Short mmCIF file of C-alpha atoms and ligand atoms in Angstrom, two decimals:
data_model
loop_
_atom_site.label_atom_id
_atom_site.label_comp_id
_atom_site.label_asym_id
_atom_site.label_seq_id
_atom_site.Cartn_x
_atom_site.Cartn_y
_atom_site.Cartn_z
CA UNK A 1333 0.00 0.00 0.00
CA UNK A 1334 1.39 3.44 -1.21
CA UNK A 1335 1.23 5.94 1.79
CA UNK A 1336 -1.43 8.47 2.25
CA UNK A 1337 -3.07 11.03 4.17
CA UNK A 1338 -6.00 10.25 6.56
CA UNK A 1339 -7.99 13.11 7.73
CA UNK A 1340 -10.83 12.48 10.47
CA UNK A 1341 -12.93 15.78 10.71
CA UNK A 1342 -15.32 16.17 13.55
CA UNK A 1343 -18.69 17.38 11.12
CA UNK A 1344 -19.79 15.95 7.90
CA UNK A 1345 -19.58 19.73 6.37
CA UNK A 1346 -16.06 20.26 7.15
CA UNK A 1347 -15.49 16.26 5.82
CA UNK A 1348 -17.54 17.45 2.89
CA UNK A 1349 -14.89 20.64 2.52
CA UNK A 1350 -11.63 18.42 2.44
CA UNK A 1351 -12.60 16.36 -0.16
CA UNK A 1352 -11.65 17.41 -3.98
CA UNK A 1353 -14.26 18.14 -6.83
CA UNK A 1354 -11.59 17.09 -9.14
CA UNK A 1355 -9.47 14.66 -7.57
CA UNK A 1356 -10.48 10.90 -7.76
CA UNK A 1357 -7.41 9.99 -5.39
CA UNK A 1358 -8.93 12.02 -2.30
CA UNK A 1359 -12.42 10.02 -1.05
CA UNK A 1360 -14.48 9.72 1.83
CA UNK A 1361 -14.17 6.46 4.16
CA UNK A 1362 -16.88 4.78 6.57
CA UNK A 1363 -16.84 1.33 7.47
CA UNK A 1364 -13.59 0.93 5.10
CA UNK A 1365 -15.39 -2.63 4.25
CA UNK A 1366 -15.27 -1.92 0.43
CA UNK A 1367 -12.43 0.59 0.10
CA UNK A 1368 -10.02 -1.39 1.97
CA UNK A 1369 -10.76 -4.03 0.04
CA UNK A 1370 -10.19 -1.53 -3.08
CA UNK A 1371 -6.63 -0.44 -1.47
CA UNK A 1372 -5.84 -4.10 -0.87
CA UNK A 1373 -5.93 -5.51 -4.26
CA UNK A 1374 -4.34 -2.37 -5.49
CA UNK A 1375 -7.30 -0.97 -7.93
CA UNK A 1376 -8.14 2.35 -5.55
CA UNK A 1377 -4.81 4.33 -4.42
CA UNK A 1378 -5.90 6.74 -2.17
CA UNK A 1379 -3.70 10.43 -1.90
CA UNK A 1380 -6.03 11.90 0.87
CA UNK A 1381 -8.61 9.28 3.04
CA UNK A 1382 -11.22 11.87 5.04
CA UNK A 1383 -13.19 9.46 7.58
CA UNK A 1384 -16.42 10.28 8.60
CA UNK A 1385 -15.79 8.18 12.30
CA UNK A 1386 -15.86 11.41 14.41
CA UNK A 1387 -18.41 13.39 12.80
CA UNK A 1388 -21.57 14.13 14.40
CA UNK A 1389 -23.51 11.47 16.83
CA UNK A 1390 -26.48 12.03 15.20
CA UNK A 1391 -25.72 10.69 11.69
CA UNK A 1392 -25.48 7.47 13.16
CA UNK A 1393 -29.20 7.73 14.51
CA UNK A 1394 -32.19 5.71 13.37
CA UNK A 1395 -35.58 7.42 13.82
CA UNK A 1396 -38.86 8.49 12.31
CA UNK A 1397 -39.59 11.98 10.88
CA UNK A 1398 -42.70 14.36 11.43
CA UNK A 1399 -44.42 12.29 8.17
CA UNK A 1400 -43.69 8.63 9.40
CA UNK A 1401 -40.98 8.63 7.28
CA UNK A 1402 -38.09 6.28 8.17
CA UNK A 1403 -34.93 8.53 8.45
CA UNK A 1404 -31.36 6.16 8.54
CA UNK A 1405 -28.41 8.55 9.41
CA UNK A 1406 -25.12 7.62 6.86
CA UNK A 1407 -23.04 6.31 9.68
CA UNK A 1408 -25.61 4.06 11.22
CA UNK A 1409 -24.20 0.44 10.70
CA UNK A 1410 -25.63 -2.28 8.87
CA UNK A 1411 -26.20 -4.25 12.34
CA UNK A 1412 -27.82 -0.89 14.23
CA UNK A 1413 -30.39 -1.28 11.03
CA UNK A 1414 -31.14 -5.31 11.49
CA UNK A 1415 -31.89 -4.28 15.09
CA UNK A 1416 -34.09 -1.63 15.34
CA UNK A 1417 -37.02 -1.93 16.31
CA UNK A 1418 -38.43 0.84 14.22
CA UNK A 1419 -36.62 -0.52 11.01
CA UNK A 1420 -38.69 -3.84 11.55
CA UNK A 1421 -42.47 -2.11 12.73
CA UNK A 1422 -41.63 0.67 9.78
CA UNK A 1423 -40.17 -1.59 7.05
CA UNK A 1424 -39.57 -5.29 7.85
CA UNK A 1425 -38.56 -6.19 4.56
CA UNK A 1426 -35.39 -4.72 5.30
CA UNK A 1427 -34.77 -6.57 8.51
CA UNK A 1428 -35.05 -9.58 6.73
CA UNK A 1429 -32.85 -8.88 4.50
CA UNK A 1430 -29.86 -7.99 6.72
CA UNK A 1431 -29.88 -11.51 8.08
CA UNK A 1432 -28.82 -12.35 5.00
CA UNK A 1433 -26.17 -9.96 4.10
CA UNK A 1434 -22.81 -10.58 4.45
CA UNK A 1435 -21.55 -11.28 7.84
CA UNK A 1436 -22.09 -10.09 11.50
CA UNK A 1437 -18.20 -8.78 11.07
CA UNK A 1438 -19.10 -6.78 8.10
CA UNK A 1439 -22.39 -5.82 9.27
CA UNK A 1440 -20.92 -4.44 12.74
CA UNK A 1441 -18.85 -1.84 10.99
CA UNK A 1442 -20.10 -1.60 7.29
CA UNK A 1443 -22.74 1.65 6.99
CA UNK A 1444 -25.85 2.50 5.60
CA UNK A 1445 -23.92 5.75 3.45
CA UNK A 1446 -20.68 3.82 2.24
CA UNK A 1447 -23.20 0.72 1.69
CA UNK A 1448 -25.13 3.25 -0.87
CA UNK A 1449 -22.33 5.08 -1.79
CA UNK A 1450 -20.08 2.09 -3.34
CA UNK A 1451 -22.88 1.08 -6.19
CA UNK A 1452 -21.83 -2.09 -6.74
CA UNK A 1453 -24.58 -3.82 -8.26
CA UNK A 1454 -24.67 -6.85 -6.25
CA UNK A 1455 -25.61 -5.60 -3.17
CA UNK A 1456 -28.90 -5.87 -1.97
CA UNK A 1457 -30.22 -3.08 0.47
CA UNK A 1458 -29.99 -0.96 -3.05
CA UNK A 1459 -32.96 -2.66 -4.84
CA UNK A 1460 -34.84 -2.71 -1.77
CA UNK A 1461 -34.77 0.78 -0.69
CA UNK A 1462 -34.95 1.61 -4.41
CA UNK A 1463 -38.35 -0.23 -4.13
CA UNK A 1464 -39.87 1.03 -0.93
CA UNK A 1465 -39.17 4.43 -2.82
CA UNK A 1466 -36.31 5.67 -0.75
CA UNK A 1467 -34.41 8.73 -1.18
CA UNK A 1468 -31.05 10.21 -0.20
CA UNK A 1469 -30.34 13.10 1.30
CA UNK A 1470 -26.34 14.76 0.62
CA UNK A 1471 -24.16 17.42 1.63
CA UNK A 1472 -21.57 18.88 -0.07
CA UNK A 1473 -19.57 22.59 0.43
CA UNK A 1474 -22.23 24.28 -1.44
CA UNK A 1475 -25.60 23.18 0.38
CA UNK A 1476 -26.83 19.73 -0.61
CA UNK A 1477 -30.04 18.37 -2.13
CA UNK A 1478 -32.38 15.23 -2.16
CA UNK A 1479 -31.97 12.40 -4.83
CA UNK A 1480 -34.35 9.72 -5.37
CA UNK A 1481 -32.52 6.14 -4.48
CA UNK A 1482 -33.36 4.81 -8.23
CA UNK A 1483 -31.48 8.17 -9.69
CA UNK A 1484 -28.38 7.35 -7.72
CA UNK A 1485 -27.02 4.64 -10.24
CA UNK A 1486 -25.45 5.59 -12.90
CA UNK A 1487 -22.85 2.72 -14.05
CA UNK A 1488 -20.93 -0.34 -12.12
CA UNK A 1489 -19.22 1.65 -9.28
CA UNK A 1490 -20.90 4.74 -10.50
CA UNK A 1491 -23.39 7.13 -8.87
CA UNK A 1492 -24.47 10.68 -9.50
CA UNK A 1493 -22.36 12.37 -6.39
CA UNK A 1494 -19.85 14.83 -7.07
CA UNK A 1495 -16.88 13.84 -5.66
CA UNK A 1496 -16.68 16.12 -2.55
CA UNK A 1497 -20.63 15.24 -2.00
CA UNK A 1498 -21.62 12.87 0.99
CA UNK A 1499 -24.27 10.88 1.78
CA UNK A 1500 -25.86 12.37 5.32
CA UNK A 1501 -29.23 10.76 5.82
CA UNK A 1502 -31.49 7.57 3.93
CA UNK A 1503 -35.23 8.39 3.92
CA UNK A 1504 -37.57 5.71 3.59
CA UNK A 1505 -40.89 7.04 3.12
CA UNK A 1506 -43.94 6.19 5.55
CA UNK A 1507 -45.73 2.77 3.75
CA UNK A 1508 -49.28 2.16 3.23
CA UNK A 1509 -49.59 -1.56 4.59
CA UNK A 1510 -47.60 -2.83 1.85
CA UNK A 1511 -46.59 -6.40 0.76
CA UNK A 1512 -42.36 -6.61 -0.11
CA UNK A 1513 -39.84 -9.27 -0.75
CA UNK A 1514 -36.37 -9.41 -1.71
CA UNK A 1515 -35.04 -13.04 -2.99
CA UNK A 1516 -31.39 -13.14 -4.39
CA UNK A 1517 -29.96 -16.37 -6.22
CA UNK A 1518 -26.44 -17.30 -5.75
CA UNK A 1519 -25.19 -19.76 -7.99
CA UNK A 1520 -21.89 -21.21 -6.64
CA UNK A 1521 -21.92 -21.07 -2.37
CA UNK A 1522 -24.99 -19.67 -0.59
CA UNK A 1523 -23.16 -16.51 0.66
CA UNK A 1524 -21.53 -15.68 -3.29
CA UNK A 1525 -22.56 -12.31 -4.78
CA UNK A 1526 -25.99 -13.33 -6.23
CA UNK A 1527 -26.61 -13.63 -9.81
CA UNK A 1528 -29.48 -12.13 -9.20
CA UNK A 1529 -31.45 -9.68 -6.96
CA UNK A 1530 -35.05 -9.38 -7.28
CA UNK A 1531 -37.46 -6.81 -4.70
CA UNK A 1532 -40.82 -6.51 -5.04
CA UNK A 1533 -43.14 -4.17 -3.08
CA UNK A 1534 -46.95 -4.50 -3.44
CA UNK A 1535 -49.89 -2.15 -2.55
CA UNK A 1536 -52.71 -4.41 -2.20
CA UNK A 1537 -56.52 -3.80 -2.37
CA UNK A 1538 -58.05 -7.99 -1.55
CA UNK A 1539 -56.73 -9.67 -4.28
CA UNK A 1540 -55.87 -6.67 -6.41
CA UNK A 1541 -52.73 -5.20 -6.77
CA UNK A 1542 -53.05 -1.18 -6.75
CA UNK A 1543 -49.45 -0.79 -6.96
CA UNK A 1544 -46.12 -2.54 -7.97
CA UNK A 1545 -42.52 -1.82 -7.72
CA UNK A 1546 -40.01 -4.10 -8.77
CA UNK A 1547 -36.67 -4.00 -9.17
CA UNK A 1548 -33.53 -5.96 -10.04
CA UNK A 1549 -30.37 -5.96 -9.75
CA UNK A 1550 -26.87 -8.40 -9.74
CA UNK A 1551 -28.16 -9.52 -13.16
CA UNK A 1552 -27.86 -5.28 -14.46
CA UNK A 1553 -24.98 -2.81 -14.27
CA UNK A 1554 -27.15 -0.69 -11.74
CA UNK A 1555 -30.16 -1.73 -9.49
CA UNK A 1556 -33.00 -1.17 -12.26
CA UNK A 1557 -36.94 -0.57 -11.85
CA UNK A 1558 -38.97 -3.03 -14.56
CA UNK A 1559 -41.52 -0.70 -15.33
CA UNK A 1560 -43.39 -2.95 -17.88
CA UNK A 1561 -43.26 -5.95 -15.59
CA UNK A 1562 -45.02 -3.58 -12.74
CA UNK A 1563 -47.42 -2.04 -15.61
CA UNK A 1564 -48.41 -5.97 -15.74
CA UNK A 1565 -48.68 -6.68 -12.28
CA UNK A 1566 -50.61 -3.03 -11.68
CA UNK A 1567 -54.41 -3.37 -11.49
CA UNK A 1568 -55.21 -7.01 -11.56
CA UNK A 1569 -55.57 -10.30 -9.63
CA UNK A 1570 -52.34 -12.14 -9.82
CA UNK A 1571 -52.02 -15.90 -11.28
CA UNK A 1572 -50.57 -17.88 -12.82
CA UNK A 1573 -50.88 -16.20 -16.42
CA UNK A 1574 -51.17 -12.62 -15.26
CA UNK A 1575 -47.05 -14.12 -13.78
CA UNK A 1576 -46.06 -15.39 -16.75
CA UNK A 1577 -46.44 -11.64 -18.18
CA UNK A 1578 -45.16 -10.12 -15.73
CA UNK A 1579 -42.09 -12.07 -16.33
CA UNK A 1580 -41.62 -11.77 -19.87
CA UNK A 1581 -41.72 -8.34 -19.67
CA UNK A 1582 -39.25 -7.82 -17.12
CA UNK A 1583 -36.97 -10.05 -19.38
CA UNK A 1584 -37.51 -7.95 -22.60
CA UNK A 1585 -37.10 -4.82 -20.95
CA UNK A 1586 -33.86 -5.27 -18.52
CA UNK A 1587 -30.64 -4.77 -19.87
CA UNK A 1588 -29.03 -8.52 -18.69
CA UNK A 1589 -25.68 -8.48 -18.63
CA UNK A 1590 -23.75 -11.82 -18.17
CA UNK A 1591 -20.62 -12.46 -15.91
CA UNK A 1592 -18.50 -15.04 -14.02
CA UNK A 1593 -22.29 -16.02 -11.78
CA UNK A 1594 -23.95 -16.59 -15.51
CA UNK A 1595 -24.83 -16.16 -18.69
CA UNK A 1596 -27.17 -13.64 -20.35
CA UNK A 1597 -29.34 -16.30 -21.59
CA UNK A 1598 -29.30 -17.77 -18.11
CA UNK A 1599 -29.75 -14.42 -15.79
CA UNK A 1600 -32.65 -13.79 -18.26
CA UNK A 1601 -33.82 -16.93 -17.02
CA UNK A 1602 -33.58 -16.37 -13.61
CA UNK A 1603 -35.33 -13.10 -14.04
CA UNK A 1604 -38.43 -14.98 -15.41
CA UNK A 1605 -38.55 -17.27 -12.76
CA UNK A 1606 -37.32 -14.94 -9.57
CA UNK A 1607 -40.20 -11.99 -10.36
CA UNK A 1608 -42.62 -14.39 -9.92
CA UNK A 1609 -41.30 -16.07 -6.84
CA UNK A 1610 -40.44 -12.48 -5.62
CA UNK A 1611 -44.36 -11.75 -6.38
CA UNK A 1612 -45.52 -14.59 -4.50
CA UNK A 1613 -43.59 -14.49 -1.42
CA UNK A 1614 -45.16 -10.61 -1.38
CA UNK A 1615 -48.42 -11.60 -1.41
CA UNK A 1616 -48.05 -14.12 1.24
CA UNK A 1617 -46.64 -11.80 3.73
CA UNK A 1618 -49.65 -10.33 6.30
C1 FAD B 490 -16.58 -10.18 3.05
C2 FAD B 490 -17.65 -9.26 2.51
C3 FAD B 490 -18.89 -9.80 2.14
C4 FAD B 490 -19.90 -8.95 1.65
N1 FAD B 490 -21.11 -9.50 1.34
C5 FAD B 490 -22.13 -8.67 0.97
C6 FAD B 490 -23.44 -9.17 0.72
O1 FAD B 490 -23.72 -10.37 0.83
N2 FAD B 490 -24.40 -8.30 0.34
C7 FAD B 490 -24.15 -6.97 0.22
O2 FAD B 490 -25.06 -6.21 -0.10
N3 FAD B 490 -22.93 -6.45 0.46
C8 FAD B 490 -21.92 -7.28 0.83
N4 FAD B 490 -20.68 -6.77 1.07
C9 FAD B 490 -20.45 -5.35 0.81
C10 FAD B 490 -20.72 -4.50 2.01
O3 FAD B 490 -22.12 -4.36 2.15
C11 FAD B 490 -20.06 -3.14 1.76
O4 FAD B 490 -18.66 -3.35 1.77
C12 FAD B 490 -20.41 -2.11 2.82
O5 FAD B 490 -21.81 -1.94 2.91
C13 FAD B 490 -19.78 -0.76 2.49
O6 FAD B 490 -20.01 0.11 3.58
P1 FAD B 490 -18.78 0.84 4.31
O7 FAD B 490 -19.35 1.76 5.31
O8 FAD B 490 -17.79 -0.15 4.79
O9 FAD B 490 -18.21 1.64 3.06
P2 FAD B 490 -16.70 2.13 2.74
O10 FAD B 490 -15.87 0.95 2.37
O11 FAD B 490 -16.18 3.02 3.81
O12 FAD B 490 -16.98 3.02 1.48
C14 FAD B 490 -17.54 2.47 0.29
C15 FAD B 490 -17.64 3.59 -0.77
O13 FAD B 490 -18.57 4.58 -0.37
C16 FAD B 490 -17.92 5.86 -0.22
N5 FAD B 490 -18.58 6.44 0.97
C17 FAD B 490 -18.59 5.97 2.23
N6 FAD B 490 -19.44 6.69 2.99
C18 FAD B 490 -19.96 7.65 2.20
C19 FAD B 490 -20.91 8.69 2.40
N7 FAD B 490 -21.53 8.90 3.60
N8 FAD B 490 -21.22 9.48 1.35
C20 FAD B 490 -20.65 9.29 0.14
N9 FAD B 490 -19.74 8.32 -0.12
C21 FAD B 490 -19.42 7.50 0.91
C22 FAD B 490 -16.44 5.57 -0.08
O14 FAD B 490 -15.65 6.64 -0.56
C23 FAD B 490 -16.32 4.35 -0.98
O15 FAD B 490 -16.27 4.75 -2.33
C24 FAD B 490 -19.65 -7.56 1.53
C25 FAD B 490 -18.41 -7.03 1.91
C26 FAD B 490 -17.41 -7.85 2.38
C27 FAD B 490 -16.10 -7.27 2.80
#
């Protein structure tokens, strides 16, 4: 590892003010989980590291807002979010999912912000929050501003933050009494990178769906919404057939990309079958 600087302000505005518009070598660090993995195998050589460990207490705070809305500070950790109790009344779906995700170790000191932040498309609180229409909230030296979660994504590793812009808060907003799933397949052990993410998040009326969001990702270069599969899905009972369209929709209109988990022709597959599981395990949830 080449030397560097490492800078640990005490607010997120002066972190915000050390890091460089133009400089790719100077970045934020949180839980380090992903960039020291970077530095490690040599692809990210940092000139200038600013940790956001010692700014303010209350980015690491879990809470509701005056709407209902879920608000998850940057530097809350993955674990804080699989145990609170207002994560699992507010949005269980996401509890559920962090049992899942990685490892206690990882979850302990990995964060909400750097989890969002890194935009690798293979990890799964992005499609999730992306469907439970999430948004998050930066700050950079100028002010800051409000970005929906599925405008984040721009490319693998990508995102739409200027580099001396920092994630301070994830908002969740308040759900209707809303059906959601998440089901990821992993082809070689169970805790690979998936080959594919699939979250679904239904507003039910009876049998009738009102609403539908779904989303993929693993099998896509970002976390993507499948529009024509929830146009499907969007006013009607669901079976079997009303499934089967669903599906092939979703598989016409998401750019698959194949990798070392599978093929094209196989992800496209898994797509198919995944929405529909995804759809059903919804629907069975009280
Ligand atoms: C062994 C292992 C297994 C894993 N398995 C899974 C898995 O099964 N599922 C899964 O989803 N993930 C998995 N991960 C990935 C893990 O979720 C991420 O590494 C972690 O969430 C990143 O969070 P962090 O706080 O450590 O980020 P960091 O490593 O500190 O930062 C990641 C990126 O975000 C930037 N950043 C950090 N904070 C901010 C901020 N507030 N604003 C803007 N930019 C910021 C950094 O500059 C960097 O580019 C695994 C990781 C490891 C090491």
């Amino acid at each position: 590892m080449t030397p560097f600087e490492l800078l640990e302000p005490r607010s997120l505005r002066e972190a915000a003010a050390l890091l460089d518009s133009e400089e790719s070598s100077v970045r934020p660090i949180a839980g380090g989980t992903a960039l020291m993995l970077m530095m490690k195998m040599g692809v990210f050589r940092p000139a200038r590291l600013v940790s956001l460990r010692a700014i303010e207490k209350r980015y690491s705070d879990i809470g509701t807002g005056p709407e209902g809305e879920l608000r998850i500070g940057a530097m809350a950790t993955l674990s804080a979010l699989e145990r609170s109790p207002v994560v699992k009344s507010q949005a269980p779906v996401i509890t559920r999912v962090l049992r899942t995700l990685s490892n206690v170790r990882v979850r302990n000191v990995a964060t909400a912000g750097g989890h969002l932040a890194h935009a690798d498309p293979h990890m799964d609180l992005p499609p999730v929050l992306i469907a439970l229409g999430a948004r998050v909230v930066t700050v950079d030296p100028t002010g800051g501003r409000t970005i929906p979660l599925e405008k984040l994504y721009t490319g693998y590793l990508e995102t739409t933050l200027g580099r001396n812009e920092l994630i301070a808060e994830v908002v969740v907003p308040r759900q209707v009494p809303q059906r959601a799933a998440y089901l990821k397949c992993t082809t070689r052990s169970a805790d690979d990178w998936p080959a594919l993410g699939m979250a679904v998040v239904l507003d039910t009326d009876g049998s009738v769906v009102r609403d539908a969001r779904v989303v993929i990702s693993a099998a896509t270069d970002t976390p993507m919404r499948l529009a024509a599969a929830e146009d499907a899905l969007r006013g009607v009972s669901v079976d079997d057939s009303v499934l089967r369209r669903a599906a092939e929709a979703g598989a016409s209109e998401a750019g698959v990309i194949g990798d070392q988990h599978g093929s094209v022709a196989y992800k496209r597959e898994l797509l198919r079958v995944y929405l529909a599981r995804a759809v059903r395990a919804a629907l069975s949830e009280k």
